[in-house]
Short mmCIF file of C-alpha atoms in Angstrom, two decimals:
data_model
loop_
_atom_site.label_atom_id
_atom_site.label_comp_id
_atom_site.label_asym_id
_atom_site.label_seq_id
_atom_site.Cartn_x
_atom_site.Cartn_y
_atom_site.Cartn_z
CA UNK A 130 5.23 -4.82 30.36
CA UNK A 131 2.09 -6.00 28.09
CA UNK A 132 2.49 -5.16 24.73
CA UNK A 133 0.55 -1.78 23.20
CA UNK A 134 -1.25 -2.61 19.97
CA UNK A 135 -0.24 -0.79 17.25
CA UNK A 136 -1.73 2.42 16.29
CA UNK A 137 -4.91 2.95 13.55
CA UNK A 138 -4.12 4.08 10.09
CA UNK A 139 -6.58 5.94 7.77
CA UNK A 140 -6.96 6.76 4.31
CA UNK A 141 -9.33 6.83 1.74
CA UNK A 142 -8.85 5.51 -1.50
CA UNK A 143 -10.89 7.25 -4.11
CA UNK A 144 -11.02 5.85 -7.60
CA UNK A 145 -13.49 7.88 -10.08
CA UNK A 146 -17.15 6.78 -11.04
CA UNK A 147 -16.46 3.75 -13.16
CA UNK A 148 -14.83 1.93 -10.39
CA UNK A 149 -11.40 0.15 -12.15
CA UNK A 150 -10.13 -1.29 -8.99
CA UNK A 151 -8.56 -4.88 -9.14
CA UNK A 152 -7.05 -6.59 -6.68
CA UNK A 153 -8.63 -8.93 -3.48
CA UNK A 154 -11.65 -5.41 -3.33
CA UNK A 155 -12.52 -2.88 -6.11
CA UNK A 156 -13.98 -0.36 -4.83
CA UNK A 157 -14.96 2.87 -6.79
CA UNK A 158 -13.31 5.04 -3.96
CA UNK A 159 -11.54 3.70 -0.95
CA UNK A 160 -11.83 5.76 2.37
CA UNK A 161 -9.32 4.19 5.16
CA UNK A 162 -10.79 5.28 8.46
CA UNK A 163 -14.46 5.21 9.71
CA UNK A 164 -13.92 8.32 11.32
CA UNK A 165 -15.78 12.17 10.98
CA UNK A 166 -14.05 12.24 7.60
CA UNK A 167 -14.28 8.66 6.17
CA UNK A 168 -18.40 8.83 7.20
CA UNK A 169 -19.06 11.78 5.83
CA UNK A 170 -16.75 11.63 2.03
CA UNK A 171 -17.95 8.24 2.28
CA UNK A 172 -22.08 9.65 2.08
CA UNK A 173 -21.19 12.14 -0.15
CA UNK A 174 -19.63 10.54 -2.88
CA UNK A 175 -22.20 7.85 -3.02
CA UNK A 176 -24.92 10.61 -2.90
CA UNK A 177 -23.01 11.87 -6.49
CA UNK A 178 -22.48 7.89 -7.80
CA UNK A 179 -19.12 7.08 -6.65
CA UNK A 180 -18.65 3.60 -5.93
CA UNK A 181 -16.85 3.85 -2.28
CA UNK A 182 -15.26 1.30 0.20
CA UNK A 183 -13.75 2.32 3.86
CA UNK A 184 -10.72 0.65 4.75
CA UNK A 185 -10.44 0.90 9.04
CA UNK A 186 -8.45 -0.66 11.26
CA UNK A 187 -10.68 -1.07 14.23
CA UNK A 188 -13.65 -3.04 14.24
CA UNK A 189 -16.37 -0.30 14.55
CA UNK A 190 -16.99 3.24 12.93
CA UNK A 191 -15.60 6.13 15.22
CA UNK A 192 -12.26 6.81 13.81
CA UNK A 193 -10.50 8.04 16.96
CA UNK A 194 -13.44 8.09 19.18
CA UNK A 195 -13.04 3.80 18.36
CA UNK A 196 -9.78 4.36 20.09
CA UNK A 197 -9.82 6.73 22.82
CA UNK A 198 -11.73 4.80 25.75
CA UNK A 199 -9.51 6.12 28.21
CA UNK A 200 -10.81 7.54 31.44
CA UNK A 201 -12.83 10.69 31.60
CA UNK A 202 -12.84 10.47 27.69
CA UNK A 203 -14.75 13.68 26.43
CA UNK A 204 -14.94 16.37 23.56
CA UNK A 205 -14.04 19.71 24.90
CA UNK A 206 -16.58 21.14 21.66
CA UNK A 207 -19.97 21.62 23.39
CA UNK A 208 -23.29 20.32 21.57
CA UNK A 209 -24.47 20.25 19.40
CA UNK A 210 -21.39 21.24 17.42
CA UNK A 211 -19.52 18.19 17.41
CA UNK A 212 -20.96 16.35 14.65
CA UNK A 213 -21.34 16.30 11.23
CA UNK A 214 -24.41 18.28 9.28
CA UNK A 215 -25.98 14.89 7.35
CA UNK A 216 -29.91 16.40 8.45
CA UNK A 217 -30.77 12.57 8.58
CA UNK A 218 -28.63 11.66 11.41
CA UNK A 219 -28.45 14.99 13.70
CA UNK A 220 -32.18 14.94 13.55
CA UNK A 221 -32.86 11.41 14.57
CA UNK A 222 -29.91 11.48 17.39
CA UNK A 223 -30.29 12.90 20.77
CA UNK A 224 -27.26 13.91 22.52
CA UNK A 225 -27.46 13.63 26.34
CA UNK A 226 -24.33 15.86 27.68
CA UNK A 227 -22.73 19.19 26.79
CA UNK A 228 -19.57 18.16 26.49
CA UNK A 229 -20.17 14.15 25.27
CA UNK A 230 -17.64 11.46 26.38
CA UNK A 231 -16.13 9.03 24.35
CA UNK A 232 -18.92 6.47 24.83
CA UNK A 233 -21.86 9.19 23.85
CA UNK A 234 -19.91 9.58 20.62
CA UNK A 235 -19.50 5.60 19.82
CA UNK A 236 -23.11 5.85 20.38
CA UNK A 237 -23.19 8.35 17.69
CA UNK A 238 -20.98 6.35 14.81
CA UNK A 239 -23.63 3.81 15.58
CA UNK A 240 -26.49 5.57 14.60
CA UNK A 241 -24.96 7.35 11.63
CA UNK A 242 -24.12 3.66 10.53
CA UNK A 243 -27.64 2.43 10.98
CA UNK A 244 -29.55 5.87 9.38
CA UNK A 245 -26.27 5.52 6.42
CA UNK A 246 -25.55 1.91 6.48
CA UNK A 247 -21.71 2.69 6.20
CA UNK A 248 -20.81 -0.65 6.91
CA UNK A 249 -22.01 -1.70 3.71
CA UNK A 250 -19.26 -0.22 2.55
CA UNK A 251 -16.99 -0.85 5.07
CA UNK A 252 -13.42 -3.33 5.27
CA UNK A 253 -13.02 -3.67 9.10
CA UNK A 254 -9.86 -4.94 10.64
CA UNK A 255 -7.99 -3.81 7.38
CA UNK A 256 -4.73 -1.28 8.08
CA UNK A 257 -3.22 0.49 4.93
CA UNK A 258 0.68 -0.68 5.12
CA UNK A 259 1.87 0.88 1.70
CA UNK A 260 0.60 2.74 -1.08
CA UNK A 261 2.82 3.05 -4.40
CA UNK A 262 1.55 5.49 -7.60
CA UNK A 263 1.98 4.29 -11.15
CA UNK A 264 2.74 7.82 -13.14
CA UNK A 265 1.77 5.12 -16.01
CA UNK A 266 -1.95 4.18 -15.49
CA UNK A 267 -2.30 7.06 -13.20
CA UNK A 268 -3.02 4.80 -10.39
CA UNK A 269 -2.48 4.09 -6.61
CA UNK A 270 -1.48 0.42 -6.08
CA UNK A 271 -2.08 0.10 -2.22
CA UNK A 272 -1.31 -2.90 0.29
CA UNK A 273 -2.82 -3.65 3.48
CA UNK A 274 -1.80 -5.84 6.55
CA UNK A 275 -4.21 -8.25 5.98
CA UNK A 276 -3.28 -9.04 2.89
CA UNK A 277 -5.94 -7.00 0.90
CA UNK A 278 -4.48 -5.27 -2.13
CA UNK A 279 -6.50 -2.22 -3.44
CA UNK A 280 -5.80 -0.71 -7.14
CA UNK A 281 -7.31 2.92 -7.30
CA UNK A 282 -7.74 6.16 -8.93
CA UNK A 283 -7.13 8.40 -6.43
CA UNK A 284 -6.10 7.90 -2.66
CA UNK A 285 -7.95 10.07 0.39
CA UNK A 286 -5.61 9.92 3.52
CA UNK A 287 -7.62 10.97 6.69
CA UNK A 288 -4.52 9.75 9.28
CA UNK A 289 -6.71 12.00 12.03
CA UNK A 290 -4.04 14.33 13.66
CA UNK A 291 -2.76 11.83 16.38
CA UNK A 292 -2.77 8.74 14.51
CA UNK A 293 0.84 8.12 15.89
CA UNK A 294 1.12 7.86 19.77
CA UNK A 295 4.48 9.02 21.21
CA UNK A 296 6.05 6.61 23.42
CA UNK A 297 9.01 7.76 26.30
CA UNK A 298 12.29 6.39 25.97
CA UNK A 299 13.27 6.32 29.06
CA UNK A 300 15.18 2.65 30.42
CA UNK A 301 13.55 0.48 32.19
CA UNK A 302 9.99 -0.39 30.54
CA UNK A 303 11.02 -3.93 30.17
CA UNK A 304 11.62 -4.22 33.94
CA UNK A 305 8.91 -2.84 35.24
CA UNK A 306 6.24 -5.71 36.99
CA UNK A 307 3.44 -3.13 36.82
CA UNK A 308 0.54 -2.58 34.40
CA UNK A 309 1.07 0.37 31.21
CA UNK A 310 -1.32 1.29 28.79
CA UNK A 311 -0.91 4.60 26.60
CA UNK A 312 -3.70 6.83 26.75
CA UNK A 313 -4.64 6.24 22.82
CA UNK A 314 -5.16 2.80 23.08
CA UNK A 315 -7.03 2.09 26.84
CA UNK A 316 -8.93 -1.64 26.87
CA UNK A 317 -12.56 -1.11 25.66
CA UNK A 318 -13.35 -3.12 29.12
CA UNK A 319 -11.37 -0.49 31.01
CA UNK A 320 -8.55 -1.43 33.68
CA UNK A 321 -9.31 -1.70 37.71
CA UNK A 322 -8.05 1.23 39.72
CA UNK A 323 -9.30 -0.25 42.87
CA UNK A 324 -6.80 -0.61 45.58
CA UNK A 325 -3.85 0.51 43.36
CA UNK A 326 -1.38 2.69 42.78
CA UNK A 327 -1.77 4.70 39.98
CA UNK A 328 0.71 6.80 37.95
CA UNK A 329 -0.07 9.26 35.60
CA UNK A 330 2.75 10.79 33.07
CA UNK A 331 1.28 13.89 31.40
CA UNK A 332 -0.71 16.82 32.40
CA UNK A 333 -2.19 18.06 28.62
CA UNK A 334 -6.46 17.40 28.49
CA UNK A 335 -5.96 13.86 28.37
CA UNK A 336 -3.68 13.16 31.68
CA UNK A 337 -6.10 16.00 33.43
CA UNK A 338 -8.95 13.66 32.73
CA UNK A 339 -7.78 10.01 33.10
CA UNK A 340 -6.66 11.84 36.44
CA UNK A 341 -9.18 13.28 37.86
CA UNK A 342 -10.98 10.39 37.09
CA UNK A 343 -8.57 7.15 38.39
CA UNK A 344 -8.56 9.64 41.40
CA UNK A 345 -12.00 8.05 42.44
CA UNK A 346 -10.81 4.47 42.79
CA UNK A 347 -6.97 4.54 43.11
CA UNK A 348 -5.45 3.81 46.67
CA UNK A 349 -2.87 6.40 45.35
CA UNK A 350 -2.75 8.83 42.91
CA UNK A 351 0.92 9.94 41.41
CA UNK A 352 0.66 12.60 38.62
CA UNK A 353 3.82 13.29 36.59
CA UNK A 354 3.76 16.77 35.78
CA UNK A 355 6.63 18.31 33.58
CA UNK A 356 4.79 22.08 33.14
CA UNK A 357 1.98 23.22 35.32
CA UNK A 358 -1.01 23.58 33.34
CA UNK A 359 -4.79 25.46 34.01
CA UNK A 360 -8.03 24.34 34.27
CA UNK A 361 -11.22 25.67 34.60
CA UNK A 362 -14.69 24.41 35.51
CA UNK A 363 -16.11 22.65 32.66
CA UNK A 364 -19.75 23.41 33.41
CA UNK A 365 -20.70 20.26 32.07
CA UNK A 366 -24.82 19.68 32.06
CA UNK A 367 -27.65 17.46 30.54
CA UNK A 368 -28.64 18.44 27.33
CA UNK A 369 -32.52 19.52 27.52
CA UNK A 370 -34.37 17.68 25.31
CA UNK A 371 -37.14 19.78 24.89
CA UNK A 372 -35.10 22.50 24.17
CA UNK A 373 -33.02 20.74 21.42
CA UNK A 374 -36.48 19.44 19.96
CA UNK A 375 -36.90 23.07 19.30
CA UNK A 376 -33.44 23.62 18.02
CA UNK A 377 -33.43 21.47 15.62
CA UNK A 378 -36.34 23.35 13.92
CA UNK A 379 -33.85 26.20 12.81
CA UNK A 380 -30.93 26.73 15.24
CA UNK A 381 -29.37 23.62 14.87
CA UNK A 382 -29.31 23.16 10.93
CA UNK A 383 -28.58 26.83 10.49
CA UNK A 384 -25.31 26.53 12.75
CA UNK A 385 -24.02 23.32 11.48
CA UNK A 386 -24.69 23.99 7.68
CA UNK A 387 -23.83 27.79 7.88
CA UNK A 388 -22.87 29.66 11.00
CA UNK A 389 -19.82 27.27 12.07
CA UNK A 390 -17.75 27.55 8.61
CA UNK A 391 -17.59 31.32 8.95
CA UNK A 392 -15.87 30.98 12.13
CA UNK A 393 -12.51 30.94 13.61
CA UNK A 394 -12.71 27.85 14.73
CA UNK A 395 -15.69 25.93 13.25
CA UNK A 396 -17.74 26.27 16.87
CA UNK A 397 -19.48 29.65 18.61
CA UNK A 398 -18.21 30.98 21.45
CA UNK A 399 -18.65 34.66 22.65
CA UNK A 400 -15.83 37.17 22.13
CA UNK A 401 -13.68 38.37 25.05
CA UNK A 402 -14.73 41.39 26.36
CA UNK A 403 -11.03 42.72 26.40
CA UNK A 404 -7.58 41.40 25.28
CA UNK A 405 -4.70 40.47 27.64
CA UNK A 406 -2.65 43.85 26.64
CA UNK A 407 -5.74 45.67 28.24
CA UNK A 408 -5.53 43.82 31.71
CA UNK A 409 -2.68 45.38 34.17
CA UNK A 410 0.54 44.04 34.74
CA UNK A 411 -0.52 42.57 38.32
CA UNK A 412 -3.44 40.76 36.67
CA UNK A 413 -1.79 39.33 33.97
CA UNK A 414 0.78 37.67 36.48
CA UNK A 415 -2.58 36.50 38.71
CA UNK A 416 -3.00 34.88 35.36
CA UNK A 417 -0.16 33.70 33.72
CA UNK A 418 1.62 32.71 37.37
CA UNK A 419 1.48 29.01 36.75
CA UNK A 420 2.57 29.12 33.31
CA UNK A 421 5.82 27.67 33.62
CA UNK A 422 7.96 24.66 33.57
CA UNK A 423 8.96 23.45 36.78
CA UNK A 424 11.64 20.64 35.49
CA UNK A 425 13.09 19.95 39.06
CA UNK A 426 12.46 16.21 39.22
CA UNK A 427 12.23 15.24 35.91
CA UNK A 428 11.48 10.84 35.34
CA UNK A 429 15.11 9.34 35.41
CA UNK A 430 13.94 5.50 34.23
CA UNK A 431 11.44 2.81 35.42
CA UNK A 432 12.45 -0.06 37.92
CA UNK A 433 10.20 -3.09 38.55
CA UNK A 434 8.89 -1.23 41.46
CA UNK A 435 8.00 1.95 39.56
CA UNK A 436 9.00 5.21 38.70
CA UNK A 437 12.20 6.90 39.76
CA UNK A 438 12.68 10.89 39.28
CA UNK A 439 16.19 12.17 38.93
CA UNK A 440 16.09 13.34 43.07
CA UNK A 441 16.48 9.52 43.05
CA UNK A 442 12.92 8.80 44.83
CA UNK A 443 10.93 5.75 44.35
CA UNK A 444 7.47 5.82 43.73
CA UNK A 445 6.01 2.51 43.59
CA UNK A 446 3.48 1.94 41.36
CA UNK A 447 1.11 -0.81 40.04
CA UNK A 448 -0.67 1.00 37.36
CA UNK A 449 1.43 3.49 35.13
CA UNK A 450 -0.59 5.52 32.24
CA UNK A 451 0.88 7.63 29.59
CA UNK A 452 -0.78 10.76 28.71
CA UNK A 453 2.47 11.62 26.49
CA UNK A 454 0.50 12.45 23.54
CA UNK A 455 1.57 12.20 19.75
CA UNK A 456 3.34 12.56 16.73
CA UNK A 457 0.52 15.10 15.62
CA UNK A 458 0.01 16.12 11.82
CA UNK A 459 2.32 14.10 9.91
CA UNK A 460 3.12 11.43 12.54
CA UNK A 461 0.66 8.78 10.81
CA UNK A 462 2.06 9.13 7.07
CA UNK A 463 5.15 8.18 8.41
CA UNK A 464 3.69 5.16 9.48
CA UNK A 465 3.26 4.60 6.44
CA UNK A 466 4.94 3.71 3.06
CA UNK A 467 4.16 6.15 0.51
CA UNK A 468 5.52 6.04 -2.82
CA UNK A 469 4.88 8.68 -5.02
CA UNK A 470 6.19 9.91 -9.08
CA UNK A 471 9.59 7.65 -9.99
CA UNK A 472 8.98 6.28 -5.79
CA UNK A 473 9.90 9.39 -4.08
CA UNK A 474 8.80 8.52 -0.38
CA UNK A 475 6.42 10.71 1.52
CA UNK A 476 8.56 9.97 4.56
CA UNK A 477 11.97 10.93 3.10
CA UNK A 478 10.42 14.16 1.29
CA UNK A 479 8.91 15.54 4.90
CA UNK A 480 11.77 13.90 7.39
CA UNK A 481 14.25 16.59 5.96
CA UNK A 482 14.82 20.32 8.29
CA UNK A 483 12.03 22.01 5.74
CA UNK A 484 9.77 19.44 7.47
CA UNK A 485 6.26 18.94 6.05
CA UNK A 486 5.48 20.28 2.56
CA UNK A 487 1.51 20.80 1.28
CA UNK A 488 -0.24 22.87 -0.78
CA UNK A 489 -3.33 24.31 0.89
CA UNK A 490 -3.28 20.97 3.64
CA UNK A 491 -4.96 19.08 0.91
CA UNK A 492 -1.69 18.45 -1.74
CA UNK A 493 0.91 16.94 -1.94
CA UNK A 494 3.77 18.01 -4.75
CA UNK A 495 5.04 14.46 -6.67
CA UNK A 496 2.24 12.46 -4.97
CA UNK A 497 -0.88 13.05 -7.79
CA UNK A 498 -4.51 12.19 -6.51
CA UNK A 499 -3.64 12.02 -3.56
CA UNK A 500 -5.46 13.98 -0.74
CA UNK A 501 -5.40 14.08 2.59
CA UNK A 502 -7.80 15.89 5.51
CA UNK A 503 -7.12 17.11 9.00
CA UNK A 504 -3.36 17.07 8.69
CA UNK A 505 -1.01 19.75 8.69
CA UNK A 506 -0.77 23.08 7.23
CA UNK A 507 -4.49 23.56 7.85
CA UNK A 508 -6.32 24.50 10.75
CA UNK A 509 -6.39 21.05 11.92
CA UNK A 510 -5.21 21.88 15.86
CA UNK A 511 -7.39 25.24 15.70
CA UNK A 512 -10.85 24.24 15.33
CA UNK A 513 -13.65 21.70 15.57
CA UNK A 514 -13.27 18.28 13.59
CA UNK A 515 -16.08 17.95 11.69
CA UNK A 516 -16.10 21.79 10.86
CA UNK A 517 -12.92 21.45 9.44
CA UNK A 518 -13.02 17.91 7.17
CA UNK A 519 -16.32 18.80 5.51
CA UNK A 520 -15.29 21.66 3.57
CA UNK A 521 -12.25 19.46 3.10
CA UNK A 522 -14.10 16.82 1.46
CA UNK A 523 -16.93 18.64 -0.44
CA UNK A 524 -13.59 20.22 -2.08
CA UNK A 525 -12.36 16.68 -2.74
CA UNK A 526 -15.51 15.76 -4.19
CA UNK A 527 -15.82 18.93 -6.41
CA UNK A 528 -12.31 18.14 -7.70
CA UNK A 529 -13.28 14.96 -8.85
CA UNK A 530 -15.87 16.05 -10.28
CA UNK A 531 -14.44 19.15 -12.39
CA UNK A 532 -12.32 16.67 -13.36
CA UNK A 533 -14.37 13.49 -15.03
CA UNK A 534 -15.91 16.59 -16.58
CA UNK A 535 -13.06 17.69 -18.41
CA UNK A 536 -11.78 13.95 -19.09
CA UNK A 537 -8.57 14.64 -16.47
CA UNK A 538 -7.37 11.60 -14.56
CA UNK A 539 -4.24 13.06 -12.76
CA UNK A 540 -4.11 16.19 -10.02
CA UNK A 541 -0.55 17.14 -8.68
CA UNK A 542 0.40 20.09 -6.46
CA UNK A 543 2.69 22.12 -7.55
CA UNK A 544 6.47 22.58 -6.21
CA UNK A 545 6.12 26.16 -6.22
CA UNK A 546 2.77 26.53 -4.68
CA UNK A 547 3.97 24.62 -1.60
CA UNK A 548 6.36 26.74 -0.90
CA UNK A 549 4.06 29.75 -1.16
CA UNK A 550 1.26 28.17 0.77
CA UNK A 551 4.33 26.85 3.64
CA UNK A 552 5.57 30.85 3.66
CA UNK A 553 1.41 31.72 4.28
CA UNK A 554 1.18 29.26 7.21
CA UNK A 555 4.77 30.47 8.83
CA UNK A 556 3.17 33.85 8.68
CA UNK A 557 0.19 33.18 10.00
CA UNK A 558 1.81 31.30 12.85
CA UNK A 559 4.55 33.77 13.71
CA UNK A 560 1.85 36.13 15.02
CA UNK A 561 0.92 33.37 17.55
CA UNK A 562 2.02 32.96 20.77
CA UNK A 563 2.72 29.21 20.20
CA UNK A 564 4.89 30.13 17.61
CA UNK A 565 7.52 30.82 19.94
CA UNK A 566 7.27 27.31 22.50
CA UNK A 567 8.14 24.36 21.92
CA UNK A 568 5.61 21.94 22.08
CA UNK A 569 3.85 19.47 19.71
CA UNK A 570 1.76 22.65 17.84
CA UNK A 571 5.74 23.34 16.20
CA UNK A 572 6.77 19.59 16.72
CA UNK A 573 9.22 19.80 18.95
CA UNK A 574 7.85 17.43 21.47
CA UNK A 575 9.19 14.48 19.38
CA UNK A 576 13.15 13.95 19.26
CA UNK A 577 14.54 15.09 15.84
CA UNK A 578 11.58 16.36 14.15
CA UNK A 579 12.01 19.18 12.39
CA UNK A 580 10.68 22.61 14.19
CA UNK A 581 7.92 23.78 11.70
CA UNK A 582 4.45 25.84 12.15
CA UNK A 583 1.89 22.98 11.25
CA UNK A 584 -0.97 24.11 11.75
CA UNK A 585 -2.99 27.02 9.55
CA UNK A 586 -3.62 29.67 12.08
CA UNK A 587 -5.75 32.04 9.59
CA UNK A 588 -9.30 30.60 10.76
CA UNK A 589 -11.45 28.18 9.38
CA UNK A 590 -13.64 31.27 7.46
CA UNK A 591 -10.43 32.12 5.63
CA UNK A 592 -8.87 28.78 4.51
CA UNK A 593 -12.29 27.99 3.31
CA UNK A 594 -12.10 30.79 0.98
CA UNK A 595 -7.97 30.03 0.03
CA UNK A 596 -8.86 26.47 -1.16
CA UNK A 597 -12.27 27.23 -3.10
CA UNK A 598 -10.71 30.28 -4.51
CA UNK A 599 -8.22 27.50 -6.20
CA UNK A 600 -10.68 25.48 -8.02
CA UNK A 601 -12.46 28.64 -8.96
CA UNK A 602 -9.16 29.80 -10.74
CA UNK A 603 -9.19 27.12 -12.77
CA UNK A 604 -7.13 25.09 -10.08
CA UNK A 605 -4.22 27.73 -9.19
CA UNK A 606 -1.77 26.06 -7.77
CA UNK A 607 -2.22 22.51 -9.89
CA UNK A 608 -1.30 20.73 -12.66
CA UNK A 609 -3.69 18.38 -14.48
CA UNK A 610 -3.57 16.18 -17.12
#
């Protein structure tokens, strides 16, 4: 089996205004990931003086759009949503499909470099490894693979939500004489379908598309399905350029500036015109019929020939690709070694049966200055990307702000208020459907993680309004020194 690289870390590292970092770089702030999040704190806080450096694995700007090359590749946010609301770069880009794939977007992180010039700023090539606090000089002493070591004020973690692939254990991989590549990290030059026999493990978005799509060149197609999924026609189309010429005179500011934050989910859609408990019995099963899992030949192991399901068939493959998804929300700070107050580790502190502790998916208690975006306990899994990390880091900005103002160089979440903010997200949750499955929204799809909501499930309007209504109460929730 060729070896799978190892997956991207991001963070940001985010000393204040007069820049004390030492080390191999000194940057003012340090973002790790060129991603929506790392571009966009990145512009901001030089816009307000910050002296800022991104830290990214890969070797371009995209964050996970660097990554996902995989077949069929796509957004499932229509334009012109997807992106972030810097009027320099969504007026100078034109997008060219509804739904843009993953090479549309690349396409984007290259113009928002060349309007920005991000990679001024940029450490390619460099992955975070460790990141230890001194409660002494109220700094983050970080270390990266490379060798780069980074001293700084405050530390920015944008991990992206499926930083950490999850990888099968069943026996076997060794022996098997075929080709596997997980879905997060495809070759950039793609893999040759033509004439072989493909196997696909996983039947979320991502297997549906790297499916549909090897379909068109594979002698044979196997899909792995453990629970039957639905899809609908995407209705994807060109996007009319004369008509987005004339949306970007109004429509198109006014909806990514505005309109999108007081949503649910950070995009517009139309409301259904009835719920499910209004439809009849008979059409709800028409509906819901397929919505179970079938678990009758579940994959026993690989042999060097292939795949063999517990009936005990063989089916011989030469191409085998994982769609098995992640270790979503906290997966990538476990990746990770972070050290916090008198070197409490991140790891240990969430790996216990509470799981995951935040306050307001920003905080964590006993690790100060440290923030983090599009992670758990906020409505990370719920909404659009970029609608969700700018409010995030205009928040993170403000904070640092507030507090050169008041001459305050530590932030640290309070014990208490991550309990109260956990009990807020359970609540929220428990009036969900998914609340109730297992699946990777709880955790449960990887072995011995703790069962835990992690995801905010109040909308995007109203966890805007929970974390600005802590600053504007003098920081509820914090204490700062």
């Amino acid at each position: 089996m060729p070896p799978i690289p190892a997956p991207p870390h991001h963070l940001t590292f985010c000393p204040a205004n007069e820049g004390t970092s030492t080390a191999s770089t000194t940057p003012g702030f340090l973002c790790e990931s060129g991603g929506f999040a790392g571009v966009y704190l990145l512009h901001r806080l030089r816009q307000e003086g910050f002296n800022v450096k991104i830290a990214e694995a890969g070797s371009a700007l995209g964050g996970i759009w660097y990554w996902n090359n995989y077949p069929g590749a796509r957004v499932d946010s229509p334009w012109p949503v997807y992106q972030l609301s810097i009027p320099e770069v969504f007026s100078t880009f034109e997008w060219k499909e509804h739904y843009p794939g993953s090479a549309e977007l690349q396409r984007y992180f290259e113009h928002a470099d060349k309007v920005l010039n991000i990679s001024k700023d940029t450490l390619y090539h460099t992955r975070v490894k460790a990141a230890t606090w001194d409660d002494e000089s109220h700094r983050w002493h970080v270390e990266c693979d490379n060798g780069t070591k980074i001293t700084a004020k405050f530390m920015h973690c944008c991990l992206g939500f499926a930083a950490k692939r999850h990888f099968p254990d069943w026996p076997g991989f060794d022996d098997f004489q075929g080709y596997v590549c997980h879905s997060s990290f495809w070759p950039k030059e793609g893999i040759d379908m033509r004439g072989k026999r493909v196997g696909v493990v996983g039947n979320g978005a991502t297997g549906i598309q790297i499916a549909q799509e090897s379909a068109k060149d594979a002698e044979h197609l196997s899909v792995f399905i453990r629970t039957p999924n639905t899809c609908i026609p995407m209705n994807q189309r060109p996007v009319d350029p004369i008509k987005a010429k004339k949306d970007l005179e109004d429509y198109i500011p006014r909806m990514l500036q505005k309109e999108r934050f007081r949503t649910m989910g950070g995009f517009l859609y139309s409301d259904p015109t009835k719920t499910i408990k209004e439809t009849s019995p008979e059409e709800r099963e028409r509906i819901l019929q397929h919505a179970w899992d079938n678990g009758e030949t579940p994959i026993e192991k690989l042999v060097p020939q292939g795949i063999v399901t517990a009936d005990g068939k063989l089916h011989e493959l030469d191409i085998l690709a994982l769609a098995t998804g992640f270790d979503s929300l906290t997966g990538g700070f476990m990746e990770i070694d972070i050290k916090g107050i008198d070197g409490e580790a991140l790891k240990q502190k969430w790996s216990g049966e509470q799981g995951a502790l935040s306050y307001l998916g920003l905080c964590v208690n006993q690790f100060p200055n440290m923030f983090y975006t599009y992670g758990p306990h906020a409505p990370t899994a719920y909404g659009n990307g970029p609608s969700i990390v700018e409010p995030q880091c205009e928040w993170i900005l403000k904070t640092m702000q507030l507090m050169a103002k008041d001459g305050k160089t530590k932030i640290n979440a309070q014990a208490q208020a991550e309990q109260e903010w956990k009990k807020v997200v359970n609540e929220l949750h428990a009036a969900t459907v998914r609340d109730s499955v297992d699946s990777w929204y709880m955790g449960t799809n990887i072995p011995g993680k703790p069962r835990q909501a992690l995801n905010y499930a109040g909308g995007l309007a109203n966890y805007i309004d929970s974390i600005n209504g802590s600053q504007e109460k003098g920081f509820e929730g914090f204490d700062l020194s």
